[in-house]
Coordinates of C-alpha atoms in Angstrom, one line a residue:
X1 CA 44.8 -34.3 -73.3
X2 CA 43.3 -31.5 -75.4
X3 CA 45.0 -28.2 -76.1
X4 CA 42.7 -25.3 -75.9
X5 CA 45.1 -22.5 -76.8
X6 CA 47.7 -23.3 -79.4
X7 CA 49.5 -20.0 -79.5
X8 CA 49.3 -16.8 -77.5
X9 CA 49.6 -13.8 -79.8
X10 CA 49.5 -11.0 -77.2
X11 CA 49.8 -10.3 -73.5
X12 CA 47.8 -7.5 -71.9
X13 CA 49.3 -5.0 -69.4
X14 CA 46.8 -2.8 -67.7
X15 CA 47.8 0.7 -66.7
X16 CA 44.3 2.2 -66.7
X17 CA 42.4 3.1 -63.6
X18 CA 40.3 -0.1 -64.1
X19 CA 42.9 -2.1 -62.3
X20 CA 43.6 0.3 -59.5
X21 CA 41.8 0.5 -56.2
X22 CA 42.7 1.0 -52.6
X23 CA 41.6 -2.6 -51.6
X24 CA 44.5 -4.3 -53.4
X25 CA 48.0 -3.7 -54.7
X26 CA 48.8 -1.8 -56.8
X27 CA 46.6 1.1 -55.8
X28 CA 48.4 3.7 -57.9
X29 CA 49.8 4.1 -61.4
X30 CA 53.3 4.3 -59.9
X31 CA 52.6 0.9 -58.3
X32 CA 51.3 -0.5 -61.6
X33 CA 54.4 0.6 -63.4
X34 CA 56.7 -0.7 -60.7
X35 CA 55.0 -4.1 -60.8
X36 CA 55.2 -4.3 -64.6
X37 CA 58.9 -3.2 -64.6
X38 CA 59.7 -5.9 -62.0
X39 CA 57.8 -8.6 -64.0
X40 CA 59.6 -7.6 -67.1
X41 CA 62.9 -7.7 -65.3
X42 CA 62.1 -11.2 -64.1
X43 CA 61.5 -10.2 -60.5
X44 CA 57.8 -10.9 -60.4
X45 CA 56.3 -11.9 -57.1
X46 CA 54.9 -15.4 -56.7
X47 CA 51.1 -15.8 -56.9
X48 CA 49.1 -15.4 -53.8
X49 CA 46.4 -17.8 -54.8
X50 CA 45.5 -20.4 -52.3
X51 CA 46.4 -23.4 -54.4
X52 CA 48.7 -26.4 -54.0
X53 CA 52.4 -25.6 -54.4
X54 CA 52.6 -27.5 -57.7
X55 CA 49.9 -25.4 -59.2
X56 CA 51.4 -22.2 -58.0
X57 CA 54.8 -23.2 -59.5
X58 CA 53.1 -24.2 -62.8
X59 CA 51.4 -20.8 -62.9
X60 CA 54.7 -19.0 -62.2
X61 CA 56.5 -21.0 -64.9
X62 CA 53.8 -20.2 -67.4
X63 CA 54.0 -16.5 -66.6
X64 CA 57.8 -16.5 -67.0
X65 CA 57.5 -18.2 -70.4
X66 CA 54.9 -15.6 -71.5
X67 CA 57.2 -12.7 -70.3
X68 CA 60.2 -14.2 -72.2
X69 CA 58.1 -14.3 -75.3
X70 CA 57.1 -10.6 -74.9
X71 CA 60.7 -9.6 -74.3
X72 CA 61.8 -11.5 -77.5
X73 CA 59.1 -9.7 -79.5
X74 CA 57.3 -13.0 -80.3
X75 CA 54.3 -11.9 -78.4
X76 CA 52.8 -8.4 -78.7
X77 CA 52.5 -6.3 -75.5
X78 CA 49.1 -4.7 -75.3
X79 CA 49.1 -1.7 -72.9
X80 CA 45.7 -0.6 -71.8
X81 CA 46.3 3.1 -71.1
X82 CA 43.6 5.8 -71.3
X83 CA 44.9 9.1 -69.8
X84 CA 48.0 11.0 -70.9
X85 CA 49.9 9.9 -67.8
X86 CA 49.1 6.3 -68.4
X87 CA 50.0 6.6 -72.1
X88 CA 53.3 8.2 -71.2
X89 CA 54.0 5.3 -68.7
X90 CA 53.2 2.7 -71.4
X91 CA 55.5 4.3 -74.0
X92 CA 58.3 4.5 -71.4
X93 CA 57.9 0.8 -70.6
X94 CA 57.8 -0.2 -74.3
X95 CA 60.9 1.9 -75.1
X96 CA 62.9 0.7 -72.0
X97 CA 62.2 -3.0 -72.7
X98 CA 62.2 -2.6 -76.5
X99 CA 58.8 -4.3 -76.8
X100 CA 56.5 -4.8 -79.7
X101 CA 53.9 -2.6 -78.1
X102 CA 50.3 -1.5 -78.9
X103 CA 48.2 1.0 -76.9
X104 CA 44.7 -0.1 -76.2
X105 CA 41.9 2.4 -75.8
X106 CA 44.0 5.6 -75.4
X107 CA 41.9 8.8 -75.1
X108 CA 44.3 11.5 -76.5
X109 CA 47.2 10.4 -78.6
X110 CA 48.1 13.7 -80.3
X111 CA 50.9 14.6 -77.8
X112 CA 52.5 11.2 -78.4
X113 CA 52.4 10.8 -82.2
X114 CA 56.1 11.4 -82.6
X115 CA 56.9 8.7 -80.0
X116 CA 54.4 6.3 -81.4
X117 CA 55.9 6.6 -84.9
X118 CA 59.5 6.4 -83.6
X119 CA 58.9 3.3 -81.6
X120 CA 56.4 1.8 -84.1
X121 CA 53.6 1.6 -81.5
X122 CA 50.2 0.9 -82.9
X123 CA 46.8 1.7 -81.4
X124 CA 43.7 -0.4 -80.8
X125 CA 41.0 2.3 -80.8
X126 CA 37.9 1.9 -78.7
X127 CA 34.5 2.7 -80.3
X128 CA 33.4 6.3 -80.3
X129 CA 31.0 7.0 -77.4
X130 CA 28.1 9.4 -77.3
X131 CA 29.9 11.9 -75.0
X132 CA 33.2 12.0 -76.9
X133 CA 34.3 15.3 -78.3
X134 CA 35.6 15.6 -81.8
X135 CA 39.1 15.7 -80.3
X136 CA 39.1 11.9 -79.8
X137 CA 38.3 11.1 -83.5
X138 CA 40.4 14.0 -84.8
X139 CA 43.4 12.8 -82.8
X140 CA 43.2 9.2 -84.0
X141 CA 42.8 10.5 -87.6
X142 CA 45.9 12.7 -87.2
X143 CA 47.9 9.7 -85.8
X144 CA 46.8 7.6 -88.8
X145 CA 47.7 10.3 -91.3
X146 CA 51.1 10.5 -89.6
X147 CA 51.7 6.8 -90.2
X148 CA 50.6 5.3 -86.8
X149 CA 48.8 1.9 -87.4
X150 CA 45.3 1.8 -86.0
X151 CA 43.0 -1.2 -85.4
X152 CA 39.4 -1.0 -84.3
X153 CA 38.4 -2.8 -81.1
X154 CA 34.8 -3.4 -80.1
X155 CA 32.5 -6.1 -78.9
X156 CA 30.1 -5.3 -81.8
X157 CA 31.3 -5.1 -85.4
X158 CA 29.0 -2.2 -86.2
X159 CA 30.8 -0.1 -83.5
X160 CA 34.2 -0.7 -85.1
X161 CA 32.8 0.1 -88.5
X162 CA 31.2 3.3 -87.2
X163 CA 34.4 4.4 -85.6
X164 CA 36.3 3.7 -88.8
X165 CA 33.8 5.7 -90.8
X166 CA 34.1 8.7 -88.4
X167 CA 37.9 8.6 -88.6
X168 CA 37.6 8.6 -92.4
X169 CA 35.4 11.7 -92.2
X170 CA 38.2 13.3 -90.1
X171 CA 40.9 12.5 -92.7
X172 CA 42.0 8.9 -92.2
X173 CA 42.5 7.2 -95.6
X174 CA 40.0 4.5 -96.7
X175 CA 42.8 2.0 -97.1
X176 CA 44.0 2.6 -93.5
X177 CA 40.5 2.2 -92.1
X178 CA 39.9 -1.0 -94.1
X179 CA 43.3 -2.3 -93.0
X180 CA 42.4 -1.5 -89.3
X181 CA 39.2 -3.4 -89.6
X182 CA 40.7 -6.5 -91.2
X183 CA 44.0 -8.2 -91.5
X184 CA 46.0 -5.1 -90.6
X185 CA 44.2 -5.0 -87.2
X186 CA 45.0 -8.7 -86.7
X187 CA 48.7 -8.2 -87.6
X188 CA 48.9 -5.2 -85.3
X189 CA 48.1 -7.3 -82.3
X190 CA 50.4 -10.1 -83.4
X191 CA 48.0 -12.5 -85.2
X192 CA 48.9 -13.9 -88.6
X193 CA 47.1 -12.4 -91.5
X194 CA 45.5 -15.7 -92.4
X195 CA 43.9 -18.1 -89.9
X196 CA 45.2 -21.7 -89.8

């Protein structure tokens, strides 16, 4: 048989509103946090997929192995969190379970800079959007200046480079920007600095 994925470097936990709706569980941020807490405590619920029992068990076993790897800090926990409440919930989960955590696409990190530094939580910054105020860029630059590691996430490389350039204009060092666009960004999310 052929192995498609040799190693999983990160596991994504979604606390943003993108994963909440009234048609399915969890429909609230509190429900998302409870679900993640239960999964990290080993109390995750079985899958509700309509699949043969053997496949359901294989999926559950795979999820347990991935969670163990996250808890042992072998796998980075990526927390998608946008709002202040979502960011606070992600930080609390990272601290409680002593995870190697990274925030993905947070909107305003300034109130959390001290916690991010204390817990060594990095940030994957989304590209700057047309409607963004200076506060988004200024906040990320302030976090970087304070020592928070930042990587640039985007589906188009020019978006990441543009965001890095705007952060440099706001005070981020050239070295930190280059690091976030290259091997530093890869290392932040748990990948090795060199590909094998």
